[in-house]
Tab-separated table of C-alpha atoms in Angstrom:
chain	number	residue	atom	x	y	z
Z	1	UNK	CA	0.000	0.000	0.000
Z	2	UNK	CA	1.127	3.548	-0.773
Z	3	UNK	CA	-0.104	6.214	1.246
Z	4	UNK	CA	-2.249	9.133	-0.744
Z	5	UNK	CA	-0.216	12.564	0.085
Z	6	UNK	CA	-2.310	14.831	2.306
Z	7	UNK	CA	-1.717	17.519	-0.714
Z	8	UNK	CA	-3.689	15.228	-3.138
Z	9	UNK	CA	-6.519	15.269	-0.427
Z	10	UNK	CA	-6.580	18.606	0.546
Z	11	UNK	CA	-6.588	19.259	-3.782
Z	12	UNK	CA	-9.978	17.512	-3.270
Z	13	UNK	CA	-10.992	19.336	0.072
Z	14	UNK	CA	-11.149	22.870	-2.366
Z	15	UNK	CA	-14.248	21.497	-4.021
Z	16	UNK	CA	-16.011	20.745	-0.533
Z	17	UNK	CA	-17.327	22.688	1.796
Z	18	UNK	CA	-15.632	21.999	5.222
Z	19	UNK	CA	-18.219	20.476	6.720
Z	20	UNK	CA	-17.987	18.253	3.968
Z	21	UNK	CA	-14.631	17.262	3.921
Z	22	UNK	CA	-14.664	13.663	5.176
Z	23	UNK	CA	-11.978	11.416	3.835
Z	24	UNK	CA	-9.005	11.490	6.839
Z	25	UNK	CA	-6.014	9.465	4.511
Z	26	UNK	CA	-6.268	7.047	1.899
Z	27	UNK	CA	-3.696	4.337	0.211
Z	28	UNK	CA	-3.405	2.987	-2.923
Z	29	UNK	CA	-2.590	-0.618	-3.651
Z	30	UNK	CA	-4.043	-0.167	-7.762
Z	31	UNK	CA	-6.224	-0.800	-9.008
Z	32	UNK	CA	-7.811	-0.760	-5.122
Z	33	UNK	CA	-7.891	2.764	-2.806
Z	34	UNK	CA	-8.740	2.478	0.643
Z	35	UNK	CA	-9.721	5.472	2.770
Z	36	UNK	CA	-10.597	6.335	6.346
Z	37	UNK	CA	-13.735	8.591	6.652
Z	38	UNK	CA	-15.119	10.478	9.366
Z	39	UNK	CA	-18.486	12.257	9.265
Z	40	UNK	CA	-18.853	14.461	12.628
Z	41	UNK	CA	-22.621	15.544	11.561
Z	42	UNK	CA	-24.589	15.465	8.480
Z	43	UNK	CA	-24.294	19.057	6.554
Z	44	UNK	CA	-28.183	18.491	5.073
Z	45	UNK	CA	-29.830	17.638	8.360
Z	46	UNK	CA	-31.194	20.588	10.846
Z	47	UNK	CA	-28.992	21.457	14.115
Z	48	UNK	CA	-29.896	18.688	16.404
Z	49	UNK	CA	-31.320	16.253	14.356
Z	50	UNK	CA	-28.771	13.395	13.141
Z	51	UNK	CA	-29.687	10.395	11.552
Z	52	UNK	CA	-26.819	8.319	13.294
Z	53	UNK	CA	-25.745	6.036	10.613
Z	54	UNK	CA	-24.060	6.672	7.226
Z	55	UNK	CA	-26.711	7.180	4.223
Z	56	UNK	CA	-26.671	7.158	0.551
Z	57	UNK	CA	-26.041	10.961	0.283
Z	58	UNK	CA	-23.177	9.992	2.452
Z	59	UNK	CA	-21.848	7.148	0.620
Z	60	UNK	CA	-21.733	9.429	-2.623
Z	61	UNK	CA	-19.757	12.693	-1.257
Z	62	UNK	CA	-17.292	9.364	0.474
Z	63	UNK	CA	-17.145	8.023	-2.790
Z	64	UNK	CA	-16.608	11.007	-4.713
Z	65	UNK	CA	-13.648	12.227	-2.713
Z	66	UNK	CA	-11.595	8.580	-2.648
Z	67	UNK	CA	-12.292	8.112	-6.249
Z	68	UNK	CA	-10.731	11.671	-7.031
Z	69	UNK	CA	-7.535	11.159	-4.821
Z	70	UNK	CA	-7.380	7.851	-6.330
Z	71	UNK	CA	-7.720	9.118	-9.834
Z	72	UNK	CA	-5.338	11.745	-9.347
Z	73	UNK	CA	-2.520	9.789	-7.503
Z	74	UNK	CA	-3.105	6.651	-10.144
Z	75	UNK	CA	-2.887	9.003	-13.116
Z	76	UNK	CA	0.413	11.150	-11.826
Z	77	UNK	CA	2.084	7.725	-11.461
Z	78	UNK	CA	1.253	6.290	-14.864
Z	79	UNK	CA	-0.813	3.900	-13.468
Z	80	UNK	CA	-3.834	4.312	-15.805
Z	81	UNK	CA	-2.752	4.737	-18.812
Z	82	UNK	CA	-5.008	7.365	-21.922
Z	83	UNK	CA	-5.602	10.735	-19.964
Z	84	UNK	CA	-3.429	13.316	-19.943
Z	85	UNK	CA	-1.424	13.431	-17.042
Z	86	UNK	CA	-1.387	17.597	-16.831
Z	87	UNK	CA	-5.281	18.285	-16.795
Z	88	UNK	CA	-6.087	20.811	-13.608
Z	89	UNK	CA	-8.108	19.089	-11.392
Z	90	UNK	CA	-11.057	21.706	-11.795
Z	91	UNK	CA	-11.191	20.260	-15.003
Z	92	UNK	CA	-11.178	16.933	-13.909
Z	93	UNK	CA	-13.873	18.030	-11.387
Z	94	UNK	CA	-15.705	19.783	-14.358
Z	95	UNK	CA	-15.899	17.264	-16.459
Z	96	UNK	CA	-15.378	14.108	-14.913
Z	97	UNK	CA	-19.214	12.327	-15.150
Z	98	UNK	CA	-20.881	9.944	-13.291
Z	99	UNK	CA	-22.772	8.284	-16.275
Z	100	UNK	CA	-24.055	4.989	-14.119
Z	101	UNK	CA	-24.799	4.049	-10.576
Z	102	UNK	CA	-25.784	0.235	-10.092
Z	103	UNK	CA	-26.485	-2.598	-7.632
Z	104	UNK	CA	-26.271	-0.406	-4.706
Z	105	UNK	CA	-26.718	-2.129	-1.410
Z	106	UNK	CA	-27.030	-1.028	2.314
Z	107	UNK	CA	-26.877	-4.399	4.228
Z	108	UNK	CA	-26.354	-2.931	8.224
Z	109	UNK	CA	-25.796	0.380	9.727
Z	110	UNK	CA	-22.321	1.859	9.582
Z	111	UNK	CA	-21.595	4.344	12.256
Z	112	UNK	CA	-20.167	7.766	10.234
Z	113	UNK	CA	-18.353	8.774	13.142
Z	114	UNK	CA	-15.090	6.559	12.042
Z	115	UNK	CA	-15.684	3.812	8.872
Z	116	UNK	CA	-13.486	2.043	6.223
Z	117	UNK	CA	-14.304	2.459	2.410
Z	118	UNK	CA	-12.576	0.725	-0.621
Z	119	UNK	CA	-13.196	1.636	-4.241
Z	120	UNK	CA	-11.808	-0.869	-7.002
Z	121	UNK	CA	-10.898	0.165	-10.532
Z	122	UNK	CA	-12.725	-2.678	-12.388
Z	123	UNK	CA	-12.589	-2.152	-16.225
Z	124	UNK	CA	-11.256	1.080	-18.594
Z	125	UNK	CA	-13.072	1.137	-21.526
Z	126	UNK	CA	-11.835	3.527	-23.678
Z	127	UNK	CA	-15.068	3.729	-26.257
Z	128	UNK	CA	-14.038	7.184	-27.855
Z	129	UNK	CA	-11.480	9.644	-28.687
Z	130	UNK	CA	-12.126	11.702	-26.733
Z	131	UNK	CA	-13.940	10.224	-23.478
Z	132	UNK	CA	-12.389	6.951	-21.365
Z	133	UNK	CA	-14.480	4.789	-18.957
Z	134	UNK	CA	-13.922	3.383	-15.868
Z	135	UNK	CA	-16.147	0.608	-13.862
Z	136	UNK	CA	-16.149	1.179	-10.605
Z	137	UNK	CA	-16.674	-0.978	-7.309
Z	138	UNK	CA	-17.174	0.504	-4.092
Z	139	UNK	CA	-17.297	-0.927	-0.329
Z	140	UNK	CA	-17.930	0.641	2.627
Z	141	UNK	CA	-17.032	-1.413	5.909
Z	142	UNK	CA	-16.507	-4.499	4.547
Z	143	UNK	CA	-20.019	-5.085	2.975
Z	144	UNK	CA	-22.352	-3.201	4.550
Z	145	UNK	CA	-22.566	-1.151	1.706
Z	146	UNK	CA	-21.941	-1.795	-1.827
Z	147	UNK	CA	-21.672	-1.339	-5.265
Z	148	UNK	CA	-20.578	-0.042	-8.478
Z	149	UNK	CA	-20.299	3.205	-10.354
Z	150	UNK	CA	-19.684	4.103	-14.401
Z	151	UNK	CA	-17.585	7.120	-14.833
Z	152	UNK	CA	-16.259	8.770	-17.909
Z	153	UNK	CA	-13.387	11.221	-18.000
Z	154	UNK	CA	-11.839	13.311	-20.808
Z	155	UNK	CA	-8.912	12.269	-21.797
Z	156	UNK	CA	-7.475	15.351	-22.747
């Protein structure tokens, strides 16, 4: 495993709001990133009112920010192989798409406060000149939630 700088996770911490920022560190062992997360309250629910255990808005902002560190550290390394290794990552943020979300499981509660999450490169699928895409897995604590997610990125 190869630890994720802190600079390639605060990179991703400029697109979130503080209270947002929840990925602590992350390694990469490719085509597999892990990540510690830590959610101290939910920035969508009112003052007070909590719902206790990591939800699906949850498990997206988690995924969004391990699969951009991973991205980024994968792609500066040579790792994956088609996008150009220079692009800013506003542009990566701007035009990096979600295209498919699938199978998507919650099988027990995971308590936000301090949780394990794993995303898995799958398949690159590079169907155009200009666009590559990337199947993604996703688990959070070891099965309790699960899944996969289609991305596409430009390449250039």
């Amino acid at each position: 495993m190869i630890k994720i700088s802190k600079e390639i996770i605060e990179k991703v911490f400029e697109f979130y709001k503080v209270e947002c920022q929840y990925l602590i560190k992350a390694e990469l062992d490719y085509p597999i990133a892990k990540g510690i997360f830590k959610i101290p309250r939910s920035f969508y629910t009112k003052e007070g009112i909590e719902s206790g255990h990591f939800n699906a808005t949850d498990m997206m902002i988690c995924y969004n920010q391990l699969a951009f560190a991973f991205f980024i550290d994968s792609i500066q390394r040579d790792l994956i192989q088609g996008i150009e290794k220079n692009l800013s990552l506003e542009r990566r943020f701007q035009e990096g798409l979600i295209i498919g979300m699938n199978n998507i499981k919650f099988r027990k509660p995971i308590n936000p406060k301090e949780f394990e999450g794993k995303i898995k490169l799958e398949k690159i699928i590079p169907k155009r000149d200009d666009l590559i895409f990337f199947n993604t897995s996703y688990d959070f604590e070891n099965g309790k939630a699960t899944g996969n997610v289609d991305l596409a990125f430009f390449k250039q």
